[in-house]
Amino acid sequence: MRLYAVVAAGGFRRYATYRAATAAGVFTNTVFGFILAYTYRALWDVRPQLGGYDMSEAVTYVWLGQALLMTCAMMGGGFEDELSERIRTGDIAVDLYRPADLQLWWLAGDVGRAAFHLLGRGIVPMVLGALAFELALPSSPWTWVAFLLSVALGVVVSFGLRFLVALSAFWLMDGAGATQMAMLAGLFFSGMLLPLTLFPGLLGEVARALPWSSLLQVPADVFLGKRTGWGLVQAYAFQAGWAVALLLAGRLLQSAATRRVVVQGG
Amino acid sequence: MEEPDAWREDVFADRSRLLEGVRAYGLIVAMWMRSTLTYRASFVMTTVGNFVATAFDFVTILLMFAHVDALGGYSLPEIALLYGASATAFGLSDLVLGSVDRLGRRVRDGTLDTLLVRPVPVLAQVAADRFALRRLGRVTQGLLVLGYALVTLDIAWTPLKVAMVPLMVLSGAAVFGAVFVVGAAFQFFAQDASEVQNAFTYGGTTVLQYPPSIFGKELVRGVTFVVPLAFVSWLPALYVLGRDYPLGLPGWAAFLPPVVAGLCWVLAGLAWRTGLRAYRSTGS
């Protein structure tokens, strides 16, 4: 357990090193927050209460999306490229030799990365958004706690998805195609483009049932107070269910893959 | 007595240097294209992926129009014109110059030095570096949306309005290209801040895909007078649509894009030279 805490701390520090990159990211997230907030305002001007959100809730949704984009790694988070590259080059053999669990090792590192991005790239855009727009911020501290728990579950679901993507390199050799597909699915089905409650008919139902909705739609609904009491328990159960299912699938794939490993050379 | 001749030589030297740069760019691009096309299946997949990823922007607009008839007072075909013009212009400049955003990484890891010792203009080398033909996906989806807009819009076409469409796409691509070069020049100073550039390039094209009426006055002013992206699509497209520009600019401002593009390139050239001169190798 101590080992994984150290790995997580390492993941945090690794991203904390790039201060200029973080500042640049905050700037970009803020610019996009402004642009999207204006487009949402135009939409909710015509249709107040669209998708079950009022105007200030819709604008809050935009800023939550910008704050969680890197935390929940909707467009990819980096470790999957690294891991699939290690698989391609064969360095993975060294990793399998280590007295640490492959999946837990990378999960710990990714949790550290997510924690840094939540602090480093989440808070400032949210504060700037709150200064420029009227946001629907939770009044109860418990809602903030509930939100953070939902984000944490979202991070694990995101990791579970990206771990599967990375392991696909065992079979595909080149992980680029799978990574790109995962990025597209993450962008579309997380609710990053528009809240999933606005997706029409069957598409909406499917999108809300898929794991990606745990990355933004569910945490945002918890933040906006749409999920309380029994609904909150259901939200957690949904996220935790996907997290467990995806981690188990990753484990199965990992053991199938390691049986395939053929190390070349001496 | 020798002054005029020396001056003329200088001009010719400059021009041949430009030609040399274009030629080198072409050679490097051809090399990367050959290497890309070696893995055909991979090329097709990444191009389709690029098409889909960028088409999501328009899918978002379509999803919005599933709930409303007009956004900021503009109909779907009108927004499609803004979108198509801006996405195609951005796609073209991204195809030709999009690779320059890797400059920061090269400064960081010291590989820029390799480019400096070659007898080829650095900008040409950086721009052609890892030329990504898959970016045709973005151009294609922009052109498709533009085509949809031109077919569905009910416009009283005049020769001027017809000429305006290719004019705005090409000078728009030039304006975005200048933004790419300025962004790259900035990375000589701020090595791992390439995301700032995204705010102006990707962010810029996103702004232009929506009508100016939905944005705050400050943002419209900033996009018109500070970073003149409004000349990429808003001003010329609103002229084609027969609508007034929110800031009350005169009608002839819609014809300024080529001039604005030229000015942007003069500034971009200065920024690039300043950045390159200030470059100190990491020495590692």
Coordinates of C-alpha atoms in Angstrom, one line a residue:
Chain A
M1 CA 0.0 0.0 0.0
R2 CA 2.8 2.4 0.9
L3 CA 4.4 1.7 -2.5
Y4 CA 1.3 2.8 -4.4
A5 CA 1.0 5.9 -2.3
V6 CA 4.6 6.8 -3.3
V7 CA 3.8 6.1 -6.9
A8 CA 0.7 8.3 -6.7
A9 CA 2.8 11.1 -5.1
G10 CA 5.3 10.7 -7.9
G11 CA 2.5 11.1 -10.4
F12 CA 1.4 14.3 -8.7
R13 CA 4.9 15.7 -8.6
R14 CA 5.7 14.8 -12.2
Y15 CA 2.9 17.0 -13.5
A16 CA 3.4 19.7 -10.9
T17 CA 6.9 20.2 -12.4
Y18 CA 5.6 21.8 -15.6
R19 CA 4.5 25.1 -14.3
A20 CA 4.4 27.0 -17.6
A21 CA 2.5 24.1 -19.2
T22 CA 0.0 24.3 -16.4
A23 CA -0.4 28.0 -16.7
A24 CA -0.9 27.6 -20.4
G25 CA -3.5 24.9 -19.9
V26 CA -5.4 27.1 -17.4
F27 CA -5.4 29.9 -19.9
T28 CA -6.7 27.6 -22.7
N29 CA -9.4 26.0 -20.4
T30 CA -10.5 29.5 -19.4
V31 CA -10.7 30.8 -23.0
F32 CA -12.8 27.7 -24.0
G33 CA -14.9 28.1 -20.9
F34 CA -15.8 31.6 -22.1
I35 CA -16.5 30.6 -25.7
L36 CA -18.7 27.6 -24.7
A37 CA -20.5 29.5 -21.9
Y38 CA -21.6 32.1 -24.5
T39 CA -22.9 29.4 -26.9
Y40 CA -24.8 27.7 -24.1
R41 CA -26.3 31.1 -23.1
A42 CA -27.5 31.6 -26.6
L43 CA -29.1 28.1 -26.5
W44 CA -30.7 28.5 -23.1
D45 CA -31.9 32.0 -24.1
V46 CA -34.2 30.3 -26.6
R47 CA -35.0 27.2 -24.5
P48 CA -34.9 27.9 -20.7
Q49 CA -34.9 24.7 -18.7
L50 CA -33.5 22.7 -21.6
G51 CA -32.3 19.3 -20.5
G52 CA -33.5 19.9 -17.0
Y53 CA -30.9 22.8 -16.4
D54 CA -31.6 26.5 -16.0
M55 CA -29.3 29.1 -17.5
S56 CA -26.9 29.4 -14.6
E57 CA -26.8 25.6 -14.2
A58 CA -26.0 25.2 -17.9
V59 CA -23.1 27.7 -17.7
T60 CA -21.9 26.0 -14.6
Y61 CA -21.9 22.7 -16.5
V62 CA -19.5 24.3 -19.1
W63 CA -17.0 25.4 -16.4
L64 CA -17.2 21.9 -14.7
G65 CA -16.4 20.4 -18.1
Q66 CA -13.3 22.6 -18.4
A67 CA -12.3 21.9 -14.8
L68 CA -12.6 18.1 -15.2
L69 CA -11.3 17.8 -18.8
M70 CA -7.8 16.9 -17.7
T71 CA -8.7 15.4 -14.3
C72 CA -11.0 12.7 -15.8
A73 CA -8.8 12.6 -19.0
M74 CA -11.7 12.8 -21.4
M75 CA -9.4 13.3 -24.4
G76 CA -6.7 11.0 -23.0
G77 CA -4.4 11.4 -20.1
G78 CA -0.9 10.4 -21.2
F79 CA -0.2 7.2 -19.3
E80 CA -1.9 5.1 -22.0
D81 CA 0.5 6.3 -24.7
E82 CA 3.4 5.5 -22.4
L83 CA 2.2 2.1 -21.5
S84 CA 1.3 1.1 -25.0
E85 CA 4.8 2.3 -26.1
R86 CA 6.4 0.1 -23.5
I87 CA 4.3 -2.8 -24.8
R88 CA 5.4 -2.0 -28.4
T89 CA 9.1 -1.8 -27.5
G90 CA 9.1 -4.7 -25.1
D91 CA 10.0 -2.7 -22.1
I92 CA 6.8 -4.1 -20.5
A93 CA 8.8 -7.3 -19.7
V94 CA 10.8 -5.3 -17.2
D95 CA 7.6 -4.0 -15.6
L96 CA 6.2 -7.5 -15.3
Y97 CA 9.3 -8.5 -13.5
R98 CA 8.8 -5.9 -10.7
P99 CA 7.4 -7.0 -7.4
A100 CA 4.4 -4.6 -8.0
D101 CA 1.1 -5.2 -9.6
L102 CA 1.1 -3.7 -13.2
Q103 CA -2.5 -2.4 -13.0
L104 CA -2.3 -0.9 -9.5
W105 CA 1.0 0.7 -10.3
W106 CA -0.3 2.6 -13.3
L107 CA -3.6 3.4 -11.5
A108 CA -1.7 4.9 -8.6
G109 CA 0.3 7.1 -11.0
D110 CA -2.8 8.2 -12.8
V111 CA -4.6 9.1 -9.5
G112 CA -1.6 11.3 -8.7
R113 CA -1.9 12.9 -12.1
A114 CA -5.6 13.5 -11.7
A115 CA -5.2 15.0 -8.3
F116 CA -2.7 17.5 -9.6
H117 CA -4.9 18.4 -12.6
L118 CA -7.9 18.9 -10.4
L119 CA -6.0 21.4 -8.3
G120 CA -3.7 22.9 -11.0
R121 CA -6.1 23.1 -13.9
G122 CA -9.5 22.8 -12.2
I123 CA -9.7 25.5 -9.6
V124 CA -8.5 28.6 -11.4
P125 CA -10.8 28.3 -14.5
M126 CA -13.7 27.6 -12.2
V127 CA -13.0 30.8 -10.1
L128 CA -12.6 32.9 -13.2
G129 CA -15.8 31.5 -14.6
A130 CA -17.6 32.3 -11.3
L131 CA -16.3 35.9 -11.5
A132 CA -17.6 36.4 -15.1
F133 CA -20.8 34.4 -15.0
E134 CA -23.5 33.7 -12.5
L135 CA -22.8 30.1 -11.5
A136 CA -24.9 27.7 -9.6
L137 CA -22.4 26.7 -6.9
P138 CA -23.5 24.3 -4.2
S139 CA -24.4 26.0 -0.9
S140 CA -23.9 22.9 1.3
P141 CA -20.4 21.7 2.0
W142 CA -21.8 18.1 1.8
T143 CA -22.5 18.6 -1.9
W144 CA -18.9 19.5 -2.5
V145 CA -17.8 16.4 -0.7
A146 CA -20.3 14.3 -2.7
F147 CA -19.0 15.9 -5.9
L148 CA -15.4 15.1 -5.0
L149 CA -16.2 11.5 -4.3
S150 CA -18.0 11.3 -7.7
V151 CA -15.0 12.8 -9.4
A152 CA -12.7 10.2 -7.7
L153 CA -14.9 7.4 -9.0
G154 CA -14.9 9.1 -12.5
V155 CA -11.1 9.1 -12.4
V156 CA -11.0 5.3 -11.7
V157 CA -13.6 4.7 -14.5
S158 CA -11.4 6.8 -16.9
F159 CA -8.4 4.8 -15.9
G160 CA -10.2 1.5 -16.4
L161 CA -11.1 2.5 -19.9
R162 CA -7.6 3.8 -20.8
F163 CA -5.9 0.8 -19.3
L164 CA -7.9 -1.4 -21.7
V165 CA -6.9 0.8 -24.6
A166 CA -3.3 0.6 -23.7
L167 CA -3.3 -3.2 -23.3
S168 CA -4.8 -3.5 -26.8
A169 CA -1.3 -2.7 -28.0
F170 CA -0.4 -6.3 -27.1
W171 CA -2.6 -7.4 -30.1
L172 CA -2.5 -4.3 -32.4
M173 CA 1.2 -3.5 -31.9
D174 CA 0.5 0.1 -32.6
G175 CA -1.7 1.8 -30.0
A176 CA -2.4 5.0 -32.0
G177 CA -5.6 3.9 -33.6
A178 CA -7.2 2.6 -30.4
T179 CA -6.1 5.7 -28.5
Q180 CA -7.7 7.9 -31.1
M181 CA -11.0 5.9 -31.0
A182 CA -10.9 6.2 -27.2
M183 CA -10.4 9.9 -27.5
L184 CA -13.4 10.3 -29.8
A185 CA -15.7 8.2 -27.6
G186 CA -14.5 10.1 -24.5
L187 CA -15.2 13.4 -26.1
F188 CA -18.6 12.5 -27.4
F189 CA -20.1 10.2 -24.6
S190 CA -18.7 12.0 -21.5
G191 CA -21.0 15.0 -22.1
M192 CA -18.1 17.3 -23.0
L193 CA -19.8 18.5 -26.2
L194 CA -23.3 19.0 -24.7
P195 CA -24.9 17.6 -21.6
L196 CA -26.1 14.0 -22.3
T197 CA -29.6 15.0 -21.2
L198 CA -29.8 17.0 -24.5
F199 CA -29.0 14.0 -26.7
P200 CA -32.2 12.9 -28.4
G201 CA -34.1 9.6 -27.9
L202 CA -32.2 6.3 -27.9
L203 CA -28.8 8.0 -28.5
G204 CA -29.3 9.8 -25.2
E205 CA -30.3 6.7 -23.3
V206 CA -27.3 4.7 -24.6
A207 CA -24.9 7.6 -23.9
R208 CA -26.2 8.0 -20.4
A209 CA -25.7 4.2 -19.7
L210 CA -22.2 4.0 -21.1
P211 CA -19.1 4.3 -18.7
W212 CA -18.0 7.6 -20.2
S213 CA -21.0 9.4 -18.6
S214 CA -19.2 8.8 -15.3
L215 CA -16.4 11.2 -16.3
L216 CA -18.4 14.4 -16.5
Q217 CA -22.2 14.0 -16.7
V218 CA -22.6 12.2 -13.4
P219 CA -20.1 14.4 -11.4
A220 CA -21.7 17.5 -12.9
D221 CA -25.2 16.3 -11.9
V222 CA -24.0 15.7 -8.3
F223 CA -22.4 19.1 -8.2
L224 CA -25.7 20.8 -9.5
G225 CA -27.7 19.0 -6.9
K226 CA -29.6 16.8 -9.4
R227 CA -28.5 13.7 -7.5
T228 CA -29.4 13.6 -3.9
G229 CA -30.5 11.0 -1.4
W230 CA -31.3 7.7 -3.2
G231 CA -30.4 9.3 -6.5
L232 CA -26.9 10.0 -5.2
V233 CA -26.5 6.4 -4.1
Q234 CA -27.6 5.2 -7.5
A235 CA -25.1 7.6 -9.2
Y236 CA -22.3 6.2 -7.0
A237 CA -23.4 2.6 -7.7
F238 CA -23.4 3.3 -11.4
Q239 CA -19.9 4.7 -11.3
A240 CA -18.5 2.1 -9.0
G241 CA -20.1 -0.7 -11.0
W242 CA -18.4 0.5 -14.2
A243 CA -15.1 1.0 -12.3
V244 CA -15.2 -2.5 -11.0
A245 CA -16.3 -4.0 -14.3
L246 CA -13.6 -2.2 -16.2
L247 CA -10.8 -2.9 -13.7
L248 CA -11.7 -6.6 -13.8
A249 CA -11.8 -6.6 -17.6
G250 CA -8.3 -5.0 -17.5
R251 CA -7.1 -7.7 -15.1
L252 CA -8.4 -10.5 -17.4
L253 CA -6.9 -8.8 -20.5
Q254 CA -3.6 -8.3 -18.6
S255 CA -3.3 -12.0 -17.7
A256 CA -4.3 -13.1 -21.2
A257 CA -1.7 -10.6 -22.6
T258 CA 1.2 -11.6 -20.3
R259 CA 0.8 -15.2 -21.4
R260 CA 1.4 -13.9 -24.9
V261 CA 4.5 -11.9 -24.1
V262 CA 7.5 -13.0 -26.1
V263 CA 10.6 -11.2 -25.2
Q264 CA 13.0 -10.7 -28.0
G265 CA 16.8 -10.6 -27.8
G266 CA 19.0 -11.2 -24.9
Chain B
M1 CA 27.1 54.4 -56.3
E2 CA 26.9 50.8 -55.3
E3 CA 24.0 51.4 -53.0
P4 CA 21.1 50.6 -55.4
D5 CA 22.8 47.5 -56.6
A6 CA 23.5 46.2 -53.2
W7 CA 19.9 46.9 -52.3
R8 CA 18.7 45.0 -55.4
E9 CA 20.9 42.1 -54.6
D10 CA 19.4 42.0 -51.1
V11 CA 15.9 41.9 -52.5
F12 CA 16.8 39.1 -54.8
A13 CA 18.6 37.3 -52.0
D14 CA 15.4 37.5 -50.0
R15 CA 13.3 36.3 -52.8
S16 CA 15.5 33.3 -53.6
R17 CA 15.6 32.5 -49.9
L18 CA 11.8 32.5 -49.9
L19 CA 11.8 30.2 -53.0
E20 CA 14.4 28.0 -51.4
G21 CA 12.3 27.8 -48.3
V22 CA 9.2 26.8 -50.3
R23 CA 11.2 24.2 -52.2
A24 CA 12.7 22.7 -49.1
Y25 CA 9.2 22.6 -47.5
G26 CA 7.9 20.8 -50.6
L27 CA 10.7 18.2 -50.4
I28 CA 10.3 17.5 -46.7
V29 CA 6.5 17.3 -47.1
A30 CA 6.9 14.9 -50.0
M31 CA 9.1 12.7 -47.9
W32 CA 6.6 12.6 -45.0
M33 CA 3.8 11.9 -47.4
R34 CA 5.6 8.9 -48.8
S35 CA 6.3 7.6 -45.3
T36 CA 2.7 8.1 -44.3
L37 CA 1.3 6.3 -47.4
T38 CA 3.5 3.3 -46.7
Y39 CA 1.0 2.3 -44.0
R40 CA -2.1 2.8 -46.0
A41 CA -4.6 1.3 -43.6
S42 CA -3.2 3.4 -40.7
F43 CA -3.4 6.5 -42.9
V44 CA -7.0 5.9 -43.8
M45 CA -7.9 5.2 -40.2
T46 CA -6.2 8.3 -38.8
T47 CA -7.7 10.5 -41.6
V48 CA -11.2 9.2 -40.8
G49 CA -10.5 9.8 -37.1
N50 CA -9.4 13.3 -37.9
F51 CA -12.6 13.9 -39.9
V52 CA -14.8 12.5 -37.1
A53 CA -13.1 14.4 -34.3
T54 CA -13.4 17.7 -36.1
A55 CA -17.0 16.9 -37.3
F56 CA -18.0 16.7 -33.6
D57 CA -18.0 20.5 -33.6
F58 CA -20.7 20.5 -36.2
V59 CA -22.5 17.6 -34.6
T60 CA -22.8 19.7 -31.4
I61 CA -24.4 22.5 -33.5
L62 CA -26.8 19.9 -35.0
L63 CA -27.7 18.6 -31.6
M64 CA -28.4 22.2 -30.5
F65 CA -30.6 22.7 -33.5
A66 CA -32.6 19.6 -32.5
H67 CA -33.9 21.9 -29.8
V68 CA -34.1 25.3 -31.4
D69 CA -34.8 26.9 -34.8
A70 CA -32.3 29.7 -34.5
L71 CA -29.2 30.4 -32.4
G72 CA -28.4 34.1 -31.7
G73 CA -30.9 34.9 -34.4
Y74 CA -29.2 32.8 -37.0
S75 CA -30.6 29.7 -38.8
L76 CA -28.7 26.4 -39.3
P77 CA -27.6 27.1 -42.9
E78 CA -26.4 30.6 -41.9
I79 CA -24.3 29.1 -39.1
A80 CA -23.2 26.4 -41.5
L81 CA -21.7 29.1 -43.7
L82 CA -19.8 30.6 -40.8
Y83 CA -18.7 27.2 -39.7
G84 CA -17.7 25.9 -43.1
A85 CA -15.7 29.0 -44.0
S86 CA -13.8 29.0 -40.7
A87 CA -13.3 25.2 -40.5
T88 CA -11.9 25.1 -44.0
A89 CA -9.6 28.1 -43.6
F90 CA -8.3 26.7 -40.3
G91 CA -8.0 23.2 -41.7
L92 CA -5.9 24.5 -44.6
S93 CA -3.5 26.4 -42.3
D94 CA -3.4 23.4 -39.9
L95 CA -2.5 21.1 -42.8
V96 CA 0.3 23.4 -44.1
L97 CA 1.6 24.9 -40.8
G98 CA 0.1 22.9 -38.0
S99 CA 3.3 21.1 -37.2
V100 CA 5.0 24.3 -35.9
D101 CA 3.4 23.7 -32.5
R102 CA 6.1 21.1 -31.9
L103 CA 8.7 23.8 -31.8
G104 CA 8.5 24.1 -28.0
R105 CA 9.3 20.4 -27.6
R106 CA 12.3 20.8 -30.0
V107 CA 13.6 23.7 -28.0
R108 CA 13.2 21.7 -24.8
D109 CA 15.0 18.5 -25.9
G110 CA 17.6 20.4 -28.0
T111 CA 16.8 18.8 -31.4
L112 CA 16.2 22.3 -32.8
D113 CA 19.9 22.7 -33.1
T114 CA 20.0 20.0 -35.8
L115 CA 17.7 22.2 -37.9
L116 CA 19.8 25.3 -37.4
V117 CA 22.9 23.8 -38.9
R118 CA 21.1 22.8 -42.1
P119 CA 21.3 25.2 -45.0
V120 CA 17.5 25.4 -45.2
P121 CA 15.3 28.1 -43.6
V122 CA 14.3 26.9 -40.1
L123 CA 10.6 27.9 -40.5
A124 CA 10.3 25.7 -43.6
Q125 CA 11.8 22.7 -41.7
V126 CA 9.7 23.2 -38.6
A127 CA 6.5 23.6 -40.6
A128 CA 7.1 20.5 -42.7
D129 CA 8.3 18.4 -39.8
R130 CA 6.1 15.3 -39.5
F131 CA 3.7 16.7 -42.1
A132 CA 0.4 15.1 -41.2
L133 CA -1.6 14.3 -44.4
R134 CA -4.4 13.0 -42.1
R135 CA -5.3 16.7 -41.4
L136 CA -7.0 16.5 -44.8
G137 CA -9.9 15.1 -42.7
R138 CA -10.5 18.5 -41.1
V139 CA -10.4 20.3 -44.5
T140 CA -12.8 17.7 -45.9
Q141 CA -15.4 18.2 -43.2
G142 CA -15.1 21.9 -43.4
L143 CA -15.7 21.9 -47.2
L144 CA -18.7 19.5 -46.8
V145 CA -20.4 21.9 -44.3
L146 CA -19.5 24.9 -46.5
G147 CA -21.0 23.0 -49.5
Y148 CA -24.2 22.3 -47.5
A149 CA -24.5 25.9 -46.6
L150 CA -24.0 27.2 -50.1
V151 CA -26.7 24.7 -51.4
T152 CA -29.3 25.4 -48.8
L153 CA -28.9 29.2 -48.3
D154 CA -31.3 31.4 -50.1
I155 CA -28.9 34.2 -51.2
A156 CA -29.2 36.8 -54.0
W157 CA -25.8 36.0 -55.5
T158 CA -23.8 38.8 -57.0
P159 CA -20.4 38.4 -58.7
L160 CA -18.9 40.1 -55.6
K161 CA -20.6 37.7 -53.2
V162 CA -19.5 34.7 -55.3
A163 CA -15.9 35.9 -55.3
M164 CA -16.1 36.5 -51.6
V165 CA -16.4 32.7 -50.8
P166 CA -13.0 31.5 -52.0
L167 CA -11.4 34.8 -51.0
M168 CA -12.4 34.4 -47.4
V169 CA -11.3 30.8 -47.2
L170 CA -7.9 31.5 -48.6
S171 CA -7.1 34.7 -46.8
G172 CA -8.6 33.2 -43.7
A173 CA -6.2 30.3 -44.0
A174 CA -3.4 32.9 -44.3
V175 CA -4.6 34.7 -41.1
F176 CA -4.7 31.5 -39.1
G177 CA -1.3 30.5 -40.6
A178 CA 0.2 33.8 -39.2
V179 CA -1.3 32.9 -35.8
F180 CA 0.4 29.6 -35.9
V181 CA 3.8 31.2 -36.7
V182 CA 3.4 33.8 -34.0
G183 CA 2.5 31.0 -31.5
A184 CA 5.6 29.1 -32.6
A185 CA 7.8 32.2 -32.1
F186 CA 6.3 32.6 -28.6
Q187 CA 7.6 29.1 -27.8
F188 CA 11.2 30.2 -28.2
F189 CA 10.6 32.0 -25.0
A190 CA 8.0 29.9 -23.2
Q191 CA 9.1 26.4 -24.1
D192 CA 6.3 24.2 -22.6
A193 CA 3.4 26.6 -23.2
S194 CA 2.2 25.3 -26.5
E195 CA -1.4 25.1 -25.1
V196 CA -1.6 28.9 -25.2
Q197 CA -1.5 28.6 -28.9
N198 CA -4.5 26.2 -28.9
A199 CA -6.6 29.0 -27.2
F200 CA -6.0 31.2 -30.3
T201 CA -6.1 28.5 -33.0
Y202 CA -8.6 25.9 -31.9
G203 CA -10.4 28.5 -29.7
G204 CA -10.4 31.0 -32.6
T205 CA -12.0 28.6 -35.0
T206 CA -14.6 27.6 -32.4
V207 CA -15.5 31.3 -31.9
L208 CA -15.9 31.9 -35.6
Q209 CA -18.2 28.9 -36.0
Y210 CA -20.9 30.8 -34.1
P211 CA -22.5 34.1 -35.0
P212 CA -21.0 37.2 -33.4
S213 CA -24.4 38.1 -31.9
I214 CA -24.1 35.4 -29.2
F215 CA -20.8 36.7 -27.8
G216 CA -20.2 39.6 -25.5
K217 CA -19.1 42.9 -27.0
E218 CA -15.6 42.7 -25.5
L219 CA -15.0 39.3 -27.0
V220 CA -16.2 40.5 -30.4
R221 CA -13.9 43.6 -30.2
G222 CA -10.9 41.4 -29.1
V223 CA -11.4 39.0 -32.0
T224 CA -11.8 42.0 -34.5
F225 CA -9.1 44.4 -33.4
V226 CA -6.6 42.5 -31.2
V227 CA -6.3 39.1 -32.9
P228 CA -8.0 39.9 -36.2
L229 CA -9.7 36.5 -36.6
A230 CA -13.1 38.2 -37.4
F231 CA -11.7 38.8 -40.9
V232 CA -11.4 35.1 -41.4
S233 CA -15.1 34.5 -41.7
W234 CA -17.4 36.8 -39.7
L235 CA -17.0 40.0 -41.7
P236 CA -16.9 38.5 -45.2
A237 CA -19.6 35.9 -44.4
L238 CA -22.0 38.4 -42.9
Y239 CA -21.5 40.4 -46.1
V240 CA -22.5 37.4 -48.1
L241 CA -25.5 36.8 -45.8
G242 CA -26.5 40.5 -46.1
R243 CA -26.2 41.1 -42.3
D244 CA -24.6 44.0 -40.5
Y245 CA -21.5 43.5 -38.3
P246 CA -22.3 44.1 -34.6
L247 CA -19.5 46.7 -34.1
G248 CA -20.9 48.9 -36.9
L249 CA -17.8 48.6 -39.2
P250 CA -18.3 50.0 -42.7
G251 CA -19.4 47.6 -45.4
W252 CA -16.1 47.7 -47.2
A253 CA -14.4 46.2 -44.2
A254 CA -15.7 42.9 -45.5
F255 CA -13.2 43.2 -48.3
L256 CA -10.2 43.7 -46.0
P257 CA -9.3 40.0 -45.3
P258 CA -6.4 39.8 -47.9
V259 CA -4.9 43.1 -46.5
V260 CA -5.3 41.9 -42.9
A261 CA -3.7 38.6 -43.9
G262 CA -0.7 40.4 -45.4
L263 CA -0.3 42.6 -42.3
C264 CA -0.5 39.5 -40.1
W265 CA 2.3 37.8 -42.0
V266 CA 4.5 40.9 -41.7
L267 CA 4.0 40.7 -38.0
A268 CA 4.5 37.0 -37.9
G269 CA 7.7 37.3 -39.8
L270 CA 9.0 39.8 -37.3
A271 CA 7.9 37.7 -34.4
W272 CA 9.6 34.6 -35.9
R273 CA 12.9 36.5 -36.5
T274 CA 12.9 37.9 -33.0
G275 CA 12.2 34.5 -31.5
L276 CA 14.9 32.7 -33.6
R277 CA 17.5 35.4 -32.7
A278 CA 16.7 35.1 -29.0
Y279 CA 17.1 31.3 -29.2
R280 CA 19.8 29.9 -26.9
S281 CA 20.4 26.2 -27.1
T282 CA 19.7 24.2 -24.0
G283 CA 23.2 22.8 -24.4
S284 CA 22.2 19.4 -23.1

